[in-house]
Amino acid sequence: MPGSGDGSPGAPGEAADSGNRPFIVAIDGPAGAGKSTAARRLAARLGFALVDTGAIYRAVALAASRAGIAFDDDRRLAILLPGLRIRFEAPPLDQAAAGQKTILGDEDVSLEIREPPMSLGASAVSARPVVRAALLDLQRRLAAAPSHPGSVLEGRDIGTVVFPDADVKVFLTASPEVRARRRYDELVAKGQTVSVEQVLADQQKRDRDDSQRAVAPLRPAPDAFLLDTSDLCADAVVDALATAVEVRLEQRGRPV
Ligand code: DC
């Protein structure tokens, strides 16, 4: 489990002191750019913790939906957030390929948060400043896992807001068609019935909302390394990211 915190969102804090915290790799980019696969495999290769911040927003959307709270009801979201416990748990060794689990309270919600309504719900709650502020400190605490030499965080605003002083910042992207096809293949592999057209339409709405929102819009940090993954296989993406990390570790005089 990548985290030392108790898993509940706290008040927004200052960015962690880069001298005292683990090595941070920030991977941002739109849905379907290949962030999840790249982040998971990079974290495994480096022995780093993995913090999937989209899963955190998804868990908030699920909790709100179960409580009958509208995704734009700031007053009720503000009451809900402090009571939520969200954390990640490593899978059993024989299920390592399944990736880590997202736990809300004591319940494994990994599958439910991936369903299309929660994709749109996560995008909606993530536009609310009250939600972003409450989750900032949780994301930083999960990344400060003392059990790991570093953390890989994937999201939309890691390099711009959560860790503006991250050691390595990467912005992954890919053409809209490639991204929609990847998400479609993922959903079909999970047994969901969707059409590519629907996935593309949902993605276009999310892209628009995520990049036009007033707070922490999706955009590359000025010092991020941009990587278009449209024509790259997952291995090539992970190799490129691992090289960027190794270069930075060497610059900092830390062993790879
Ligand atoms: O990466 P994902 O598809 O699981 O993210 C779900 C939604 O959460 C996405 O529409 C944008 C939002 N999000 C965000 O605003 N900031 C993050 N750091 C991560 C996700």
Coordinates of N, CA and C in Angstrom, one line a residue, residues 32 99 147:
G32 N -6.6 7.9 -21.8 CA -6.3 7.1 -22.9 C -4.9 7.4 -23.5
G99 N -3.1 -5.2 -11.1 CA -2.8 -3.9 -10.6 C -3.3 -3.7 -9.2
S147 N 8.0 3.5 2.7 CA 8.5 2.1 2.4 C 9.1 2.1 1.0

